[in-house]
Short mmCIF file of N, CA and C in Angstrom, two decimals:
data_model
loop_
_atom_site.label_atom_id
_atom_site.label_comp_id
_atom_site.label_asym_id
_atom_site.label_seq_id
_atom_site.Cartn_x
_atom_site.Cartn_y
_atom_site.Cartn_z
N MET A 1255 0.79 -1.33 0.00
CA MET A 1255 -0.11 0.16 -0.19
C MET A 1255 0.74 1.29 -0.01
N ASN A 1256 1.78 1.18 0.87
CA ASN A 1256 2.70 2.40 0.78
C ASN A 1256 3.34 2.84 -0.49
N SER A 1257 3.67 1.65 -1.26
CA SER A 1257 4.45 1.90 -2.50
C SER A 1257 3.51 2.35 -3.43
N PHE A 1258 2.37 1.98 -3.44
CA PHE A 1258 1.18 2.66 -4.34
C PHE A 1258 0.96 4.09 -3.98
N LEU A 1259 0.84 4.48 -2.73
CA LEU A 1259 0.93 5.48 -2.42
C LEU A 1259 1.98 6.55 -2.44
N ILE A 1260 3.19 6.28 -2.55
CA ILE A 1260 4.34 6.74 -2.78
C ILE A 1260 4.49 7.34 -4.25
N SER A 1261 3.94 6.25 -5.24
CA SER A 1261 3.82 6.20 -6.75
C SER A 1261 2.86 7.56 -7.04
N LEU A 1262 2.02 7.91 -6.33
CA LEU A 1262 0.89 8.89 -6.45
C LEU A 1262 1.32 10.05 -6.24
N GLY A 1263 2.35 10.64 -5.44
CA GLY A 1263 3.39 11.56 -5.40
C GLY A 1263 2.47 12.32 -4.17
N TYR A 1264 2.15 13.80 -4.38
CA TYR A 1264 1.59 14.45 -3.63
C TYR A 1264 -0.04 14.10 -3.18
N PHE A 1265 -0.44 13.47 -4.20
CA PHE A 1265 -2.03 12.89 -3.85
C PHE A 1265 -1.72 11.90 -2.98
N GLY A 1266 -0.92 11.11 -3.35
CA GLY A 1266 -0.56 9.65 -2.30
C GLY A 1266 -0.60 10.49 -0.96
N MET A 1267 0.37 11.19 -1.06
CA MET A 1267 0.52 11.99 0.59
C MET A 1267 -0.83 12.35 1.23
N LEU A 1268 -1.52 12.92 0.73
CA LEU A 1268 -2.91 13.43 0.90
C LEU A 1268 -3.86 12.27 1.42
N ILE A 1269 -3.60 11.12 0.48
CA ILE A 1269 -4.44 10.03 0.87
C ILE A 1269 -4.11 9.45 2.25
N ALA A 1270 -2.60 9.08 2.28
CA ALA A 1270 -1.77 8.61 3.32
C ALA A 1270 -2.33 9.29 4.88
N SER A 1271 -2.05 10.46 4.81
CA SER A 1271 -2.32 11.59 6.04
C SER A 1271 -3.73 11.59 6.32
N PHE A 1272 -4.90 11.28 5.19
CA PHE A 1272 -6.09 11.41 5.44
C PHE A 1272 -6.44 9.93 6.45
N LEU A 1273 -6.02 8.84 6.01
CA LEU A 1273 -6.21 7.84 6.53
C LEU A 1273 -5.52 7.58 8.01
N ALA A 1274 -4.47 8.09 8.35
CA ALA A 1274 -3.71 8.50 9.26
C ALA A 1274 -4.54 9.53 10.37
N GLY A 1275 -5.11 10.50 9.81
CA GLY A 1275 -6.09 11.15 10.23
C GLY A 1275 -7.38 10.78 10.82
N THR A 1276 -7.79 9.65 10.26
CA THR A 1276 -9.02 9.10 11.02
C THR A 1276 -8.70 8.12 11.80
N PHE A 1277 -9.60 7.27 12.11
CA PHE A 1277 -9.14 6.12 12.96
C PHE A 1277 -8.81 4.96 12.77
N VAL A 1278 -8.56 5.25 11.33
CA VAL A 1278 -7.88 4.12 10.50
C VAL A 1278 -6.30 3.74 10.65
N PRO A 1279 -5.99 2.72 11.24
CA PRO A 1279 -4.53 2.55 11.93
C PRO A 1279 -3.68 2.45 10.50
N PHE A 1280 -3.07 3.88 10.47
CA PHE A 1280 -2.19 3.83 9.18
C PHE A 1280 -0.89 5.01 9.69
N SER A 1281 0.19 4.62 9.15
CA SER A 1281 1.24 5.66 9.51
C SER A 1281 1.66 6.62 7.85
N SER A 1282 1.24 7.84 8.07
CA SER A 1282 1.64 8.73 6.99
C SER A 1282 3.08 8.91 6.86
N GLU A 1283 3.71 8.92 7.87
CA GLU A 1283 5.13 9.57 7.99
C GLU A 1283 6.15 8.26 7.09
N ALA A 1284 5.73 7.28 6.72
CA ALA A 1284 6.48 6.45 6.11
C ALA A 1284 6.39 6.94 4.57
N VAL A 1285 5.19 7.09 3.89
CA VAL A 1285 4.99 7.91 2.89
C VAL A 1285 5.75 9.51 2.71
N MET A 1286 5.43 10.16 3.94
CA MET A 1286 6.23 11.43 3.93
C MET A 1286 7.64 11.34 3.75
N GLY A 1287 8.23 10.56 4.69
CA GLY A 1287 9.60 10.41 4.45
C GLY A 1287 9.99 9.73 3.08
N ALA A 1288 9.46 8.77 2.59
CA ALA A 1288 9.88 8.49 1.26
C ALA A 1288 9.91 9.39 0.10
N LEU A 1289 8.73 9.98 0.15
CA LEU A 1289 8.56 11.24 -0.85
C LEU A 1289 9.85 12.53 -0.38
N ALA A 1290 10.06 12.70 0.44
CA ALA A 1290 10.92 13.77 1.04
C ALA A 1290 12.25 13.22 0.68
N ALA A 1291 12.49 11.75 0.76
CA ALA A 1291 14.15 11.55 0.60
C ALA A 1291 14.36 11.61 -0.93
N THR A 1292 13.35 11.60 -1.79
CA THR A 1292 13.71 12.13 -3.54
C THR A 1292 13.67 13.50 -3.45
N ALA A 1293 14.54 13.55 -4.46
CA ALA A 1293 14.80 15.11 -4.57
C ALA A 1293 13.58 15.68 -5.60
N GLU A 1294 12.64 15.08 -5.99
CA GLU A 1294 11.49 15.52 -6.88
C GLU A 1294 10.52 16.17 -6.41
N PHE A 1295 10.34 16.20 -5.03
CA PHE A 1295 9.40 16.55 -4.25
C PHE A 1295 9.70 17.96 -3.61
N ASP A 1296 8.75 18.76 -3.58
CA ASP A 1296 8.98 20.37 -3.03
C ASP A 1296 8.52 19.81 -1.43
N TYR A 1297 9.55 20.35 -0.54
CA TYR A 1297 8.76 20.20 0.84
C TYR A 1297 7.74 20.61 1.47
N LEU A 1298 7.91 21.74 0.92
CA LEU A 1298 6.60 22.69 1.54
C LEU A 1298 5.28 22.17 0.67
N ARG A 1299 5.21 21.61 -0.29
CA ARG A 1299 4.23 20.92 -0.81
C ARG A 1299 3.65 19.52 -0.28
N LEU A 1300 4.66 18.78 0.34
CA LEU A 1300 4.57 17.49 1.03
C LEU A 1300 4.20 17.94 2.26
N ILE A 1301 4.35 18.97 3.16
CA ILE A 1301 3.88 19.60 4.33
C ILE A 1301 2.45 19.96 4.27
N VAL A 1302 1.96 20.51 3.04
CA VAL A 1302 0.80 21.14 2.88
C VAL A 1302 -0.16 19.91 2.48
N ALA A 1303 0.22 19.03 1.80
CA ALA A 1303 -0.55 17.93 1.12
C ALA A 1303 -0.63 17.12 2.36
N GLY A 1304 0.07 16.85 3.28
CA GLY A 1304 -0.07 15.94 4.56
C GLY A 1304 -0.89 16.69 5.46
N THR A 1305 -0.63 17.93 5.76
CA THR A 1305 -1.67 18.74 6.74
C THR A 1305 -3.07 18.67 6.25
N VAL A 1306 -3.38 18.90 4.89
CA VAL A 1306 -4.85 18.96 4.57
C VAL A 1306 -5.16 17.76 4.47
N GLY A 1307 -4.71 16.49 4.06
CA GLY A 1307 -5.13 15.09 4.52
C GLY A 1307 -5.33 14.77 5.65
N ASN A 1308 -4.67 15.29 6.86
CA ASN A 1308 -4.64 14.90 8.02
C ASN A 1308 -5.79 15.50 8.86
N VAL A 1309 -5.72 17.25 8.54
CA VAL A 1309 -7.00 17.57 9.14
C VAL A 1309 -8.25 17.03 8.38
N ALA A 1310 -8.63 16.67 7.45
CA ALA A 1310 -9.47 16.15 6.81
C ALA A 1310 -10.11 14.83 7.52
N GLY A 1311 -9.08 14.16 7.69
CA GLY A 1311 -9.16 12.80 8.40
C GLY A 1311 -9.58 13.22 9.94
N MET A 1312 -9.13 14.21 10.54
CA MET A 1312 -9.40 14.72 12.11
C MET A 1312 -10.88 14.95 11.80
N LEU A 1313 -11.50 15.74 10.61
CA LEU A 1313 -12.89 16.00 10.40
C LEU A 1313 -13.70 15.03 10.70
N VAL A 1314 -13.53 13.88 9.84
CA VAL A 1314 -14.10 12.71 9.84
C VAL A 1314 -14.35 12.34 11.39
N ASN A 1315 -13.28 12.16 12.05
CA ASN A 1315 -13.30 12.03 13.41
C ASN A 1315 -14.61 12.89 14.14
N TYR A 1316 -14.19 14.19 13.90
CA TYR A 1316 -15.16 15.06 14.28
C TYR A 1316 -16.74 14.90 14.10
N GLY A 1317 -16.67 14.76 13.00
CA GLY A 1317 -18.25 14.39 12.48
C GLY A 1317 -18.90 13.15 13.10
N LEU A 1318 -18.07 12.27 13.14
CA LEU A 1318 -18.61 11.02 14.06
C LEU A 1318 -18.88 11.37 15.54
N GLY A 1319 -17.95 12.27 16.30
CA GLY A 1319 -18.20 12.52 17.76
C GLY A 1319 -19.38 13.24 17.61
N ARG A 1320 -19.83 13.95 16.53
CA ARG A 1320 -21.16 14.85 16.47
C ARG A 1320 -22.39 14.10 16.34
N LEU A 1321 -22.27 12.71 15.51
CA LEU A 1321 -23.38 11.99 15.29
C LEU A 1321 -23.49 11.00 16.78
N CYS A 1322 -22.40 10.82 17.44
CA CYS A 1322 -22.32 9.73 18.66
C CYS A 1322 -22.74 10.24 20.03
N ASN A 1323 -23.33 9.90 20.72
CA ASN A 1323 -23.51 10.39 21.94
C ASN A 1323 -22.76 9.61 23.37
N GLU A 1324 -22.73 10.29 24.39
CA GLU A 1324 -21.92 9.51 25.34
C GLU A 1324 -22.12 8.04 25.76
N GLU A 1325 -23.67 7.91 25.76
CA GLU A 1325 -24.53 6.44 26.15
C GLU A 1325 -23.74 5.45 24.87
N PHE A 1326 -23.66 5.98 23.72
CA PHE A 1326 -23.36 5.00 22.51
C PHE A 1326 -22.22 4.67 22.62
N LEU A 1327 -21.01 5.69 23.11
CA LEU A 1327 -19.81 5.22 23.23
C LEU A 1327 -19.33 4.42 24.34
N VAL A 1328 -20.10 4.79 25.48
CA VAL A 1328 -20.08 3.59 26.57
C VAL A 1328 -20.28 2.27 26.36
N ARG A 1329 -21.76 2.28 25.70
CA ARG A 1329 -22.17 1.14 25.46
C ARG A 1329 -21.52 0.21 24.35
N LYS A 1330 -21.02 0.93 22.93
CA LYS A 1330 -20.42 0.22 21.95
C LYS A 1330 -18.86 -0.13 22.22
N PHE A 1331 -18.29 0.68 23.10
CA PHE A 1331 -17.05 0.65 23.09
C PHE A 1331 -16.15 0.13 24.39
N HIS A 1332 -17.47 -0.08 25.41
CA HIS A 1332 -17.21 -0.55 26.86
C HIS A 1332 -16.21 0.54 27.60
N LEU A 1333 -16.74 1.93 27.52
CA LEU A 1333 -15.92 2.77 27.74
C LEU A 1333 -16.35 3.19 29.44
N LYS A 1334 -15.68 3.16 30.16
CA LYS A 1334 -16.36 3.49 31.64
C LYS A 1334 -16.94 4.85 31.76
N PRO A 1335 -18.07 5.19 32.56
CA PRO A 1335 -18.46 6.43 32.59
C PRO A 1335 -17.50 7.62 33.05
N LYS A 1336 -16.84 6.83 33.77
CA LYS A 1336 -15.58 7.60 34.81
C LYS A 1336 -14.43 8.09 33.63
N ARG A 1337 -14.25 7.55 32.63
CA ARG A 1337 -13.37 8.12 31.83
C ARG A 1337 -13.98 8.93 30.82
N MET A 1338 -15.19 8.63 30.56
CA MET A 1338 -15.94 9.78 29.84
C MET A 1338 -16.13 11.04 30.47
N ALA A 1339 -16.34 11.00 31.92
CA ALA A 1339 -16.43 12.23 32.56
C ALA A 1339 -15.04 12.85 32.58
N ARG A 1340 -13.92 12.20 32.65
CA ARG A 1340 -12.50 12.84 32.79
C ARG A 1340 -12.39 13.33 31.12
N ALA A 1341 -12.74 12.79 30.16
CA ALA A 1341 -12.62 13.37 28.95
C ALA A 1341 -13.42 14.65 28.80
N ARG A 1342 -14.63 14.41 29.20
CA ARG A 1342 -15.45 15.67 29.21
C ARG A 1342 -14.56 16.88 30.10
N HIS A 1343 -14.45 16.66 31.14
CA HIS A 1343 -13.60 17.40 32.04
C HIS A 1343 -12.37 18.22 31.21
N TRP A 1344 -11.49 17.34 30.21
CA TRP A 1344 -10.46 17.97 29.45
C TRP A 1344 -10.88 18.87 28.33
N VAL A 1345 -12.09 18.40 27.63
CA VAL A 1345 -12.44 19.19 26.72
C VAL A 1345 -12.95 20.55 27.45
N GLU A 1346 -13.42 20.80 28.30
CA GLU A 1346 -14.04 21.75 28.83
C GLU A 1346 -12.96 22.53 29.21
N ARG A 1347 -12.13 21.88 29.93
CA ARG A 1347 -10.81 22.47 30.28
C ARG A 1347 -9.86 23.28 29.31
N TYR A 1348 -9.73 22.46 28.08
CA TYR A 1348 -8.88 22.96 27.24
C TYR A 1348 -9.39 23.36 25.78
N GLY A 1349 -10.81 22.95 25.82
CA GLY A 1349 -11.38 23.32 24.45
C GLY A 1349 -10.91 22.92 23.02
N VAL A 1350 -10.77 23.72 22.15
CA VAL A 1350 -10.07 23.20 20.91
C VAL A 1350 -8.68 23.13 20.82
N ARG A 1351 -8.00 23.66 22.09
CA ARG A 1351 -6.67 23.80 22.05
C ARG A 1351 -5.97 22.51 22.32
N MET A 1352 -6.84 21.47 22.33
CA MET A 1352 -6.69 20.04 22.49
C MET A 1352 -6.41 19.27 20.86
N ALA A 1353 -6.96 19.86 20.00
CA ALA A 1353 -7.03 19.50 18.67
C ALA A 1353 -5.45 19.38 18.25
N PHE A 1354 -4.70 20.51 18.65
CA PHE A 1354 -3.38 20.67 18.43
C PHE A 1354 -2.60 19.30 18.65
N LEU A 1355 -3.37 18.71 19.54
CA LEU A 1355 -2.91 17.06 19.81
C LEU A 1355 -3.05 15.90 18.90
N CYS A 1356 -4.06 16.33 18.10
CA CYS A 1356 -4.68 15.18 17.23
C CYS A 1356 -3.77 14.77 16.09
N PHE A 1357 -2.56 14.97 16.40
CA PHE A 1357 -1.48 14.21 15.49
C PHE A 1357 -0.93 13.16 16.18
N LEU A 1358 -1.16 13.28 17.30
CA LEU A 1358 -0.60 11.77 18.31
C LEU A 1358 -1.18 10.67 17.98
N PRO A 1359 -0.54 9.52 17.65
CA PRO A 1359 -0.79 8.31 17.34
C PRO A 1359 -1.99 7.76 18.62
N PHE A 1360 -2.75 7.08 18.01
CA PHE A 1360 -4.01 6.58 18.59
C PHE A 1360 -4.72 7.65 19.56
N MET A 1361 -4.18 8.62 20.33
CA MET A 1361 -5.30 9.75 21.08
C MET A 1361 -5.79 10.38 20.14
N GLY A 1362 -4.88 10.86 19.10
CA GLY A 1362 -5.42 11.78 17.92
C GLY A 1362 -7.08 11.51 17.57
N SER A 1363 -7.06 10.27 17.37
CA SER A 1363 -8.68 10.21 16.74
C SER A 1363 -9.58 10.05 18.02
N VAL A 1364 -9.33 9.76 19.07
CA VAL A 1364 -10.25 9.98 20.32
C VAL A 1364 -10.19 11.40 20.43
N ILE A 1365 -9.06 12.50 20.16
CA ILE A 1365 -9.53 13.73 20.51
C ILE A 1365 -10.40 14.18 19.65
N GLY A 1366 -10.28 13.90 18.07
CA GLY A 1366 -11.01 14.42 17.33
C GLY A 1366 -12.68 14.01 17.40
N ILE A 1367 -12.70 12.74 17.89
CA ILE A 1367 -14.08 12.44 18.23
C ILE A 1367 -14.82 13.14 19.48
N MET A 1368 -13.83 13.20 20.43
CA MET A 1368 -14.39 14.00 21.92
C MET A 1368 -14.49 15.64 21.38
N LEU A 1369 -13.69 16.02 20.44
CA LEU A 1369 -14.06 17.73 20.17
C LEU A 1369 -15.49 17.74 19.35
N GLY A 1370 -15.81 16.72 18.63
CA GLY A 1370 -17.27 16.54 18.09
C GLY A 1370 -18.08 16.08 18.93
N MET A 1371 -18.12 15.32 19.65
CA MET A 1371 -19.06 15.09 20.51
C MET A 1371 -19.45 16.02 21.65
N PHE A 1372 -18.52 16.82 22.12
CA PHE A 1372 -18.62 17.87 23.08
C PHE A 1372 -18.76 19.07 22.28
N LYS A 1373 -18.97 19.31 20.88
CA LYS A 1373 -19.44 20.31 20.16
C LYS A 1373 -18.64 21.48 20.47
N THR A 1374 -17.15 21.19 19.85
CA THR A 1374 -16.43 22.46 20.10
C THR A 1374 -16.83 23.17 18.87
N ASN A 1375 -16.36 24.53 18.55
CA ASN A 1375 -15.88 25.07 17.41
C ASN A 1375 -15.39 24.45 16.36
N ILE A 1376 -16.24 23.73 15.10
CA ILE A 1376 -15.21 22.82 14.25
C ILE A 1376 -14.47 23.70 13.63
N TRP A 1377 -14.38 25.19 13.20
CA TRP A 1377 -13.36 25.86 12.50
C TRP A 1377 -12.05 25.96 13.39
N LYS A 1378 -12.44 26.18 14.48
CA LYS A 1378 -11.06 26.65 15.68
C LYS A 1378 -10.30 25.41 15.82
N SER A 1379 -11.27 23.87 15.46
CA SER A 1379 -10.71 22.98 16.26
C SER A 1379 -9.73 22.37 14.66
N ALA A 1380 -10.30 22.58 13.65
CA ALA A 1380 -9.54 22.36 12.35
C ALA A 1380 -8.35 23.42 12.34
N ALA A 1381 -8.45 24.46 12.97
CA ALA A 1381 -7.28 25.45 12.62
C ALA A 1381 -6.01 24.70 13.70
N ALA A 1382 -6.50 24.53 14.87
CA ALA A 1382 -5.32 24.21 15.92
C ALA A 1382 -4.93 22.90 15.36
N ALA A 1383 -5.95 22.12 15.12
CA ALA A 1383 -5.37 20.43 14.42
C ALA A 1383 -4.44 20.88 13.21
N ALA A 1384 -4.72 21.79 12.50
CA ALA A 1384 -3.70 22.29 11.25
C ALA A 1384 -2.31 22.65 11.88
N VAL A 1385 -2.34 23.67 12.76
CA VAL A 1385 -1.02 23.96 13.40
C VAL A 1385 -0.32 22.73 13.92
N GLY A 1386 -0.62 21.92 14.80
CA GLY A 1386 -0.29 20.72 15.26
C GLY A 1386 0.49 19.69 14.14
N MET A 1387 -0.39 19.58 13.05
CA MET A 1387 -0.14 18.82 12.13
C MET A 1387 0.68 19.17 11.10
N THR A 1388 0.88 20.86 11.02
CA THR A 1388 1.98 21.15 10.05
C THR A 1388 3.38 20.95 10.92
N ALA A 1389 3.32 21.26 11.97
CA ALA A 1389 4.88 21.18 12.90
C ALA A 1389 5.05 19.77 13.05
N ARG A 1390 4.26 18.66 13.09
CA ARG A 1390 4.77 17.41 12.96
C ARG A 1390 5.24 17.15 11.61
N TYR A 1391 4.65 17.37 10.48
CA TYR A 1391 5.19 16.96 8.95
C TYR A 1391 6.25 18.00 8.91
N ALA A 1392 6.46 19.20 9.39
CA ALA A 1392 7.72 20.05 9.02
C ALA A 1392 8.78 19.05 9.84
N VAL A 1393 8.78 18.71 10.92
CA VAL A 1393 9.92 17.72 11.51
C VAL A 1393 10.09 16.43 10.93
N VAL A 1394 9.44 15.91 10.37
CA VAL A 1394 9.56 14.91 9.58
C VAL A 1394 10.20 14.96 8.22
N VAL A 1395 9.75 16.00 7.51
CA VAL A 1395 10.40 16.48 6.31
C VAL A 1395 12.06 16.76 6.31
N TYR A 1396 11.84 17.74 7.38
CA TYR A 1396 13.55 18.34 7.85
C TYR A 1396 14.33 17.51 8.04
N SER A 1397 13.87 16.46 8.95
CA SER A 1397 14.43 15.38 9.46
C SER A 1397 15.30 14.61 8.29
N ILE A 1398 14.31 14.28 7.54
CA ILE A 1398 14.76 13.63 6.36
C ILE A 1398 15.91 14.24 5.70
N ALA A 1399 15.58 15.40 5.08
CA ALA A 1399 16.28 16.73 4.53
C ALA A 1399 17.73 16.61 5.21
N ALA A 1400 17.68 16.68 6.67
CA ALA A 1400 19.08 16.53 7.36
C ALA A 1400 19.89 15.32 6.86
N LEU A 1401 18.99 14.24 6.77
CA LEU A 1401 20.31 13.12 6.77
C LEU A 1401 20.70 12.71 5.14
N ASN A 1402 19.98 13.52 4.19
CA ASN A 1402 20.39 13.54 2.54
C ASN A 1402 21.70 14.60 2.66
#
């Protein structure tokens, strides 16, 4: 799958980062690293493609959160009500700033879903997520560049 996405260039990066941004377990860093290691791809365009795809994936999670209620998540995913209360507390305390951490493996999807479920501002959530994801992809790209 990675080699197919790498063959698609910037569009492959967009797809890889979209998948990684959703709850689908996928690592977009491998695709980003492979593309950055070649001289034919512009670093800034790679970062933009990665960020756009990842934010779109986060918005899918956000939408799922808007569709779900706490009861559903507790019942379907066997979450403890105490854990849901803690998640609500974090969202109430930090709000859309939590979206900055949507790039984190495993937790990023949960954060996106919680932001949607507790109805944070979608535009501010997307903007905060974009900042975090841009920083992450910039670190990946420029780390690869330093090795070349």
